[in-house]
């Protein structure tokens, strides 16, 4: 064994010149550092970042040696590079040093050196730093990703000695801008904001919604904004449509600049509409000059240009313009392109030019008819750009891949490595029968690659069974060793609970559990992980993670003589998750550790009510009466505040937008809690409903449903309309009467005007608030307006209203996404003809009866011969009486 490890050390330089998998890197690091206790500083320099993969205990043995300074530097480099390290390693080697015990004693150079570690040290540590220390280290601090609460502590300290008053050096804050109060931003002049925006640009994505709204609405209030487009560009995605509308004519006059900016779809449509009215010749002569405004082109104009010159070269130029847009194309525009080009004889020649986003907007029933070469082209397109594939519903994904593998002849025999890799991210979306046939040698030898992919609950069970086969790691889980667990890695969470309990307790150390959590989180934050699991799947996975941690750390032992389970540190909550720990262990944390991690605990979406209750008792012990809670404490409570009664909530002082926004971000309040919170907001700010500005309404968020319908009617219509860009994305718990009152505000003459004048741009902007339109107005909607309604808005219309306002002809205008959003309750309220219209959208001429909504249904939407006859009649009726529409 020693000879092998010695060989590893001697051959380290050769190994590092090759591309090692993460598993092999970990094996090399742990083999070398675990075998020797006399490694030199030069050895650790050679190991470099591999040292960070070693067991913490193997590095801590050097703590009193001269070598430790090199190890410290290496670990620091890893943390700077964004490596996630176990808490025992960071706390033992970095955070528990004597000099960090007294924050005010740190020199500016030392503070700058550990700047990237400050978020881990928490709010208490930051409170101990002096303004002069922070000012000296500001160039290092302004690139660190602090939480909003942590950033606000630093900003307030700097402001306390007038260093930033009145934020004259805002441009120096960088990432710390997230800590600036919205109230302060609103006090700044346009010159001051503009001077700061170029430096803030790379950090605008981290701004909180009230901050972004405040800056954007303030700057777009000046006509000169059209000359500031380069400066305001980073905030265009946060700029309300109502702020852009008064400037559209001036933007069109400056079209050469406007066409180069990343407008949202609704902004682009509003500007395009003016181009069409004022400069139709521009569109006719040089359609391609629209640049990024192509996102807002109408179907009618697009059809005209596709028909004006039907040569492949001309069509390809238009398709290239669409592929270069700054954001996703609207569903209606993709449908328009497909319907227009599908008639062309040379459609197959243009197929690759469509781009994967448009290609995947085609119905699966059409894709399944592709010849082999087109299907292979589509496969290659998805492998090269998989993001649009993950925008499809699970059912669509599985049906698409099913048709693809049929063309590839994969229904018989072993599922080979070549076949698997050829499908890229789609490889795990094959049928269960195919995945079960996966070549076991490939499976065992490529687990690190397989762990990067997406698995449904069924596929997780299949992977778990494969892991337990004799040809892989064998059914005797109790015989698995350290290397086996390293190979299985995050797939361990796929195993059923009874098999997990057979793993050796000695192997499942705190450090290994942390690494499992970190690997899972790393996957979740990647392209595949971000789009793979829905909320229910995430919750089930969180429950499995909770079981693993609590079982192996001894929380589930019944024996009263067992040693007391560990109390988590704040650092280990960062590497695992607060919800994975018992409520008693969280409540047993030291006051300083709990205070440092309050914000993290409050943000955990999987903290159950029984956990929140006990943890919130700790909050009350530490911070006293609710009326004395500071704005900072309220901002950190998050979902812990759900444990407060309406009477408790009414005592909160919600005086600043940051504390209001913390409560407004929660969507699980009861009706009584919402009412108490909205009343507390008015009482704390000393404002009446008509005085709430757009940034405050953005902060109010879900709490807007706590206002009475009469109070809603008194909102400032213009300010409210500037807030709907954010409010319209929330699943608001408002009553039908409240939604009606909110929608009424949007029709004000200074807002969006009468509903009959609204285009798709307005419907996209207002989101769920479209569900509050009056019955008469909703029943009169034309195709373009219906196409602009969000699926979430569709789902929020009450079933009775849905059945009354949407004629079957209007339902037939739904996109697949809109039809898929129809709830079971809404479906039940529909007539047979309306159900048929919906079925035609969900499964147009599909040869088998499937509910394409991606949910498990007890019955199909339409299955009888009578249903199909009605469908034919409905189509004929639509053809005979087409809706008024620009498309």
JSON list of N, CA and C in Angstrom, two decimals, residues 592-638:
[
{"chain": "A", "resi": 592, "resn": "UNK", "atom": "N", "xyz": [-24.48, 33.23, 19.34]},
{"chain": "A", "resi": 592, "resn": "UNK", "atom": "CA", "xyz": [-23.72, 33.86, 18.25]},
{"chain": "A", "resi": 592, "resn": "UNK", "atom": "C", "xyz": [-23.87, 33.08, 16.95]},
{"chain": "A", "resi": 593, "resn": "UNK", "atom": "N", "xyz": [-23.81, 31.73, 17.04]},
{"chain": "A", "resi": 593, "resn": "UNK", "atom": "CA", "xyz": [-23.96, 30.91, 15.84]},
{"chain": "A", "resi": 593, "resn": "UNK", "atom": "C", "xyz": [-25.36, 31.05, 15.26]},
{"chain": "A", "resi": 594, "resn": "UNK", "atom": "N", "xyz": [-26.37, 31.04, 16.12]},
{"chain": "A", "resi": 594, "resn": "UNK", "atom": "CA", "xyz": [-27.76, 31.16, 15.67]},
{"chain": "A", "resi": 594, "resn": "UNK", "atom": "C", "xyz": [-27.98, 32.52, 15.03]},
{"chain": "A", "resi": 595, "resn": "UNK", "atom": "N", "xyz": [-27.47, 33.58, 15.66]},
{"chain": "A", "resi": 595, "resn": "UNK", "atom": "CA", "xyz": [-27.62, 34.93, 15.12]},
{"chain": "A", "resi": 595, "resn": "UNK", "atom": "C", "xyz": [-26.96, 35.04, 13.75]},
{"chain": "A", "resi": 596, "resn": "UNK", "atom": "N", "xyz": [-25.78, 34.44, 13.61]},
{"chain": "A", "resi": 596, "resn": "UNK", "atom": "CA", "xyz": [-25.08, 34.49, 12.33]},
{"chain": "A", "resi": 596, "resn": "UNK", "atom": "C", "xyz": [-25.83, 33.77, 11.23]},
{"chain": "A", "resi": 597, "resn": "UNK", "atom": "N", "xyz": [-26.61, 32.75, 11.60]},
{"chain": "A", "resi": 597, "resn": "UNK", "atom": "CA", "xyz": [-27.27, 31.93, 10.60]},
{"chain": "A", "resi": 597, "resn": "UNK", "atom": "C", "xyz": [-28.77, 32.16, 10.50]},
{"chain": "A", "resi": 598, "resn": "UNK", "atom": "N", "xyz": [-29.29, 33.17, 11.19]},
{"chain": "A", "resi": 598, "resn": "UNK", "atom": "CA", "xyz": [-30.73, 33.41, 11.18]},
{"chain": "A", "resi": 598, "resn": "UNK", "atom": "C", "xyz": [-31.25, 33.64, 9.76]},
{"chain": "A", "resi": 599, "resn": "UNK", "atom": "N", "xyz": [-30.54, 34.40, 8.99]},
{"chain": "A", "resi": 599, "resn": "UNK", "atom": "CA", "xyz": [-30.97, 34.69, 7.61]},
{"chain": "A", "resi": 599, "resn": "UNK", "atom": "C", "xyz": [-31.02, 33.41, 6.79]},
{"chain": "A", "resi": 600, "resn": "UNK", "atom": "N", "xyz": [-30.01, 32.55, 6.92]},
{"chain": "A", "resi": 600, "resn": "UNK", "atom": "CA", "xyz": [-29.97, 31.28, 6.19]},
{"chain": "A", "resi": 600, "resn": "UNK", "atom": "C", "xyz": [-31.13, 30.38, 6.60]},
{"chain": "A", "resi": 601, "resn": "UNK", "atom": "N", "xyz": [-31.41, 30.31, 7.90]},
{"chain": "A", "resi": 601, "resn": "UNK", "atom": "CA", "xyz": [-32.50, 29.47, 8.39]},
{"chain": "A", "resi": 601, "resn": "UNK", "atom": "C", "xyz": [-33.84, 29.98, 7.85]},
{"chain": "A", "resi": 602, "resn": "UNK", "atom": "N", "xyz": [-34.02, 31.28, 7.89]},
{"chain": "A", "resi": 602, "resn": "UNK", "atom": "CA", "xyz": [-35.28, 31.86, 7.43]},
{"chain": "A", "resi": 602, "resn": "UNK", "atom": "C", "xyz": [-35.54, 31.66, 5.95]},
{"chain": "A", "resi": 603, "resn": "UNK", "atom": "N", "xyz": [-34.48, 31.52, 5.16]},
{"chain": "A", "resi": 603, "resn": "UNK", "atom": "CA", "xyz": [-34.63, 31.36, 3.71]},
{"chain": "A", "resi": 603, "resn": "UNK", "atom": "C", "xyz": [-34.83, 29.91, 3.27]},
{"chain": "A", "resi": 604, "resn": "UNK", "atom": "N", "xyz": [-34.67, 28.95, 4.19]},
{"chain": "A", "resi": 604, "resn": "UNK", "atom": "CA", "xyz": [-34.79, 27.54, 3.82]},
{"chain": "A", "resi": 604, "resn": "UNK", "atom": "C", "xyz": [-36.25, 27.22, 3.48]},
{"chain": "A", "resi": 605, "resn": "UNK", "atom": "N", "xyz": [-36.53, 26.85, 2.21]},
{"chain": "A", "resi": 605, "resn": "UNK", "atom": "CA", "xyz": [-37.92, 26.61, 1.80]},
{"chain": "A", "resi": 605, "resn": "UNK", "atom": "C", "xyz": [-38.50, 25.30, 2.33]},
{"chain": "A", "resi": 606, "resn": "UNK", "atom": "N", "xyz": [-37.65, 24.43, 2.87]},
{"chain": "A", "resi": 606, "resn": "UNK", "atom": "CA", "xyz": [-38.11, 23.10, 3.28]},
{"chain": "A", "resi": 606, "resn": "UNK", "atom": "C", "xyz": [-38.19, 22.94, 4.81]},
{"chain": "A", "resi": 607, "resn": "UNK", "atom": "N", "xyz": [-38.07, 24.03, 5.52]},
{"chain": "A", "resi": 607, "resn": "UNK", "atom": "CA", "xyz": [-38.22, 23.98, 6.97]},
{"chain": "A", "resi": 607, "resn": "UNK", "atom": "C", "xyz": [-39.69, 23.76, 7.30]},
{"chain": "A", "resi": 608, "resn": "UNK", "atom": "N", "xyz": [-40.00, 22.64, 7.92]},
{"chain": "A", "resi": 608, "resn": "UNK", "atom": "CA", "xyz": [-41.39, 22.28, 8.21]},
{"chain": "A", "resi": 608, "resn": "UNK", "atom": "C", "xyz": [-41.93, 23.13, 9.37]},
{"chain": "A", "resi": 609, "resn": "UNK", "atom": "N", "xyz": [-43.25, 23.16, 9.48]},
{"chain": "A", "resi": 609, "resn": "UNK", "atom": "CA", "xyz": [-43.89, 23.98, 10.50]},
{"chain": "A", "resi": 609, "resn": "UNK", "atom": "C", "xyz": [-43.43, 23.58, 11.91]},
{"chain": "A", "resi": 610, "resn": "UNK", "atom": "N", "xyz": [-43.32, 22.25, 12.17]},
{"chain": "A", "resi": 610, "resn": "UNK", "atom": "CA", "xyz": [-42.91, 21.83, 13.51]},
{"chain": "A", "resi": 610, "resn": "UNK", "atom": "C", "xyz": [-41.48, 22.26, 13.81]},
{"chain": "A", "resi": 611, "resn": "UNK", "atom": "N", "xyz": [-40.63, 22.37, 12.78]},
{"chain": "A", "resi": 611, "resn": "UNK", "atom": "CA", "xyz": [-39.27, 22.86, 12.98]},
{"chain": "A", "resi": 611, "resn": "UNK", "atom": "C", "xyz": [-39.29, 24.37, 13.22]},
{"chain": "A", "resi": 612, "resn": "UNK", "atom": "N", "xyz": [-40.07, 25.06, 12.40]},
{"chain": "A", "resi": 612, "resn": "UNK", "atom": "CA", "xyz": [-40.13, 26.52, 12.51]},
{"chain": "A", "resi": 612, "resn": "UNK", "atom": "C", "xyz": [-40.60, 26.96, 13.89]},
{"chain": "A", "resi": 613, "resn": "UNK", "atom": "N", "xyz": [-41.57, 26.23, 14.45]},
{"chain": "A", "resi": 613, "resn": "UNK", "atom": "CA", "xyz": [-42.15, 26.62, 15.72]},
{"chain": "A", "resi": 613, "resn": "UNK", "atom": "C", "xyz": [-41.10, 26.68, 16.83]},
{"chain": "A", "resi": 614, "resn": "UNK", "atom": "N", "xyz": [-40.30, 25.63, 16.95]},
{"chain": "A", "resi": 614, "resn": "UNK", "atom": "CA", "xyz": [-39.30, 25.60, 18.02]},
{"chain": "A", "resi": 614, "resn": "UNK", "atom": "C", "xyz": [-38.17, 26.59, 17.75]},
{"chain": "A", "resi": 615, "resn": "UNK", "atom": "N", "xyz": [-37.78, 26.70, 16.48]},
{"chain": "A", "resi": 615, "resn": "UNK", "atom": "CA", "xyz": [-36.72, 27.63, 16.14]},
{"chain": "A", "resi": 615, "resn": "UNK", "atom": "C", "xyz": [-37.16, 29.07, 16.39]},
{"chain": "A", "resi": 616, "resn": "UNK", "atom": "N", "xyz": [-38.45, 29.35, 16.11]},
{"chain": "A", "resi": 616, "resn": "UNK", "atom": "CA", "xyz": [-38.92, 30.72, 16.32]},
{"chain": "A", "resi": 616, "resn": "UNK", "atom": "C", "xyz": [-38.97, 31.07, 17.81]},
{"chain": "A", "resi": 617, "resn": "UNK", "atom": "N", "xyz": [-39.15, 30.08, 18.65]},
{"chain": "A", "resi": 617, "resn": "UNK", "atom": "CA", "xyz": [-39.08, 30.34, 20.09]},
{"chain": "A", "resi": 617, "resn": "UNK", "atom": "C", "xyz": [-37.69, 30.85, 20.47]},
{"chain": "A", "resi": 618, "resn": "UNK", "atom": "N", "xyz": [-36.68, 30.32, 19.79]},
{"chain": "A", "resi": 618, "resn": "UNK", "atom": "CA", "xyz": [-35.30, 30.79, 20.02]},
{"chain": "A", "resi": 618, "resn": "UNK", "atom": "C", "xyz": [-35.17, 32.25, 19.59]},
{"chain": "A", "resi": 619, "resn": "UNK", "atom": "N", "xyz": [-35.80, 32.59, 18.48]},
{"chain": "A", "resi": 619, "resn": "UNK", "atom": "CA", "xyz": [-35.78, 33.98, 18.01]},
{"chain": "A", "resi": 619, "resn": "UNK", "atom": "C", "xyz": [-36.37, 34.91, 19.06]},
{"chain": "A", "resi": 620, "resn": "UNK", "atom": "N", "xyz": [-37.50, 34.50, 19.63]},
{"chain": "A", "resi": 620, "resn": "UNK", "atom": "CA", "xyz": [-38.16, 35.34, 20.64]},
{"chain": "A", "resi": 620, "resn": "UNK", "atom": "C", "xyz": [-37.28, 35.50, 21.88]},
{"chain": "A", "resi": 621, "resn": "UNK", "atom": "N", "xyz": [-36.57, 34.43, 22.24]},
{"chain": "A", "resi": 621, "resn": "UNK", "atom": "CA", "xyz": [-35.68, 34.51, 23.40]},
{"chain": "A", "resi": 621, "resn": "UNK", "atom": "C", "xyz": [-34.54, 35.49, 23.16]},
{"chain": "A", "resi": 622, "resn": "UNK", "atom": "N", "xyz": [-34.03, 35.49, 21.94]},
{"chain": "A", "resi": 622, "resn": "UNK", "atom": "CA", "xyz": [-32.86, 36.32, 21.64]},
{"chain": "A", "resi": 622, "resn": "UNK", "atom": "C", "xyz": [-33.20, 37.78, 21.38]},
{"chain": "A", "resi": 623, "resn": "UNK", "atom": "N", "xyz": [-34.35, 38.01, 20.76]},
{"chain": "A", "resi": 623, "resn": "UNK", "atom": "CA", "xyz": [-34.65, 39.37, 20.29]},
{"chain": "A", "resi": 623, "resn": "UNK", "atom": "C", "xyz": [-35.79, 40.06, 21.03]},
{"chain": "A", "resi": 624, "resn": "UNK", "atom": "N", "xyz": [-36.43, 39.38, 21.95]},
{"chain": "A", "resi": 624, "resn": "UNK", "atom": "CA", "xyz": [-37.42, 40.04, 22.78]},
{"chain": "A", "resi": 624, "resn": "UNK", "atom": "C", "xyz": [-38.75, 40.26, 22.10]},
{"chain": "A", "resi": 625, "resn": "UNK", "atom": "N", "xyz": [-39.54, 41.27, 22.56]},
{"chain": "A", "resi": 625, "resn": "UNK", "atom": "CA", "xyz": [-40.89, 41.52, 22.04]},
{"chain": "A", "resi": 625, "resn": "UNK", "atom": "C", "xyz": [-40.87, 41.82, 20.53]},
{"chain": "A", "resi": 626, "resn": "UNK", "atom": "N", "xyz": [-41.94, 41.44, 19.87]},
{"chain": "A", "resi": 626, "resn": "UNK", "atom": "CA", "xyz": [-42.03, 41.65, 18.41]},
{"chain": "A", "resi": 626, "resn": "UNK", "atom": "C", "xyz": [-41.92, 43.13, 18.06]},
{"chain": "A", "resi": 627, "resn": "UNK", "atom": "N", "xyz": [-42.46, 43.97, 18.91]},
{"chain": "A", "resi": 627, "resn": "UNK", "atom": "CA", "xyz": [-42.44, 45.40, 18.62]},
{"chain": "A", "resi": 627, "resn": "UNK", "atom": "C", "xyz": [-41.02, 45.97, 18.65]},
{"chain": "A", "resi": 628, "resn": "UNK", "atom": "N", "xyz": [-40.09, 45.22, 19.26]},
{"chain": "A", "resi": 628, "resn": "UNK", "atom": "CA", "xyz": [-38.70, 45.71, 19.34]},
{"chain": "A", "resi": 628, "resn": "UNK", "atom": "C", "xyz": [-37.81, 45.10, 18.26]},
{"chain": "A", "resi": 629, "resn": "UNK", "atom": "N", "xyz": [-38.37, 44.23, 17.42]},
{"chain": "A", "resi": 629, "resn": "UNK", "atom": "CA", "xyz": [-37.57, 43.64, 16.33]},
{"chain": "A", "resi": 629, "resn": "UNK", "atom": "C", "xyz": [-37.04, 44.75, 15.43]},
{"chain": "A", "resi": 630, "resn": "UNK", "atom": "N", "xyz": [-35.75, 44.75, 15.18]},
{"chain": "A", "resi": 630, "resn": "UNK", "atom": "CA", "xyz": [-35.17, 45.75, 14.27]},
{"chain": "A", "resi": 630, "resn": "UNK", "atom": "C", "xyz": [-35.50, 45.41, 12.82]},
{"chain": "A", "resi": 631, "resn": "UNK", "atom": "N", "xyz": [-35.27, 46.37, 11.93]},
{"chain": "A", "resi": 631, "resn": "UNK", "atom": "CA", "xyz": [-35.50, 46.12, 10.51]},
{"chain": "A", "resi": 631, "resn": "UNK", "atom": "C", "xyz": [-34.61, 44.99, 10.01]},
{"chain": "A", "resi": 632, "resn": "UNK", "atom": "N", "xyz": [-33.39, 44.92, 10.54]},
{"chain": "A", "resi": 632, "resn": "UNK", "atom": "CA", "xyz": [-32.46, 43.86, 10.14]},
{"chain": "A", "resi": 632, "resn": "UNK", "atom": "C", "xyz": [-32.97, 42.49, 10.56]},
{"chain": "A", "resi": 633, "resn": "UNK", "atom": "N", "xyz": [-33.47, 42.38, 11.79]},
{"chain": "A", "resi": 633, "resn": "UNK", "atom": "CA", "xyz": [-33.98, 41.09, 12.27]},
{"chain": "A", "resi": 633, "resn": "UNK", "atom": "C", "xyz": [-35.19, 40.66, 11.45]},
{"chain": "A", "resi": 634, "resn": "UNK", "atom": "N", "xyz": [-36.12, 41.59, 11.19]},
{"chain": "A", "resi": 634, "resn": "UNK", "atom": "CA", "xyz": [-37.31, 41.26, 10.40]},
{"chain": "A", "resi": 634, "resn": "UNK", "atom": "C", "xyz": [-36.89, 40.78, 9.01]},
{"chain": "A", "resi": 635, "resn": "UNK", "atom": "N", "xyz": [-35.85, 41.43, 8.45]},
{"chain": "A", "resi": 635, "resn": "UNK", "atom": "CA", "xyz": [-35.38, 41.06, 7.11]},
{"chain": "A", "resi": 635, "resn": "UNK", "atom": "C", "xyz": [-34.82, 39.65, 7.07]},
{"chain": "A", "resi": 636, "resn": "UNK", "atom": "N", "xyz": [-34.37, 39.14, 8.22]},
{"chain": "A", "resi": 636, "resn": "UNK", "atom": "CA", "xyz": [-33.76, 37.82, 8.26]},
{"chain": "A", "resi": 636, "resn": "UNK", "atom": "C", "xyz": [-34.75, 36.70, 8.61]},
{"chain": "A", "resi": 637, "resn": "UNK", "atom": "N", "xyz": [-35.93, 37.04, 9.11]},
{"chain": "A", "resi": 637, "resn": "UNK", "atom": "CA", "xyz": [-36.87, 36.03, 9.60]},
{"chain": "A", "resi": 637, "resn": "UNK", "atom": "C", "xyz": [-37.32, 35.06, 8.51]},
{"chain": "A", "resi": 638, "resn": "UNK", "atom": "N", "xyz": [-37.59, 35.58, 7.33]},
{"chain": "A", "resi": 638, "resn": "UNK", "atom": "CA", "xyz": [-38.06, 34.71, 6.25]},
{"chain": "A", "resi": 638, "resn": "UNK", "atom": "C", "xyz": [-39.29, 33.93, 6.67]}
]
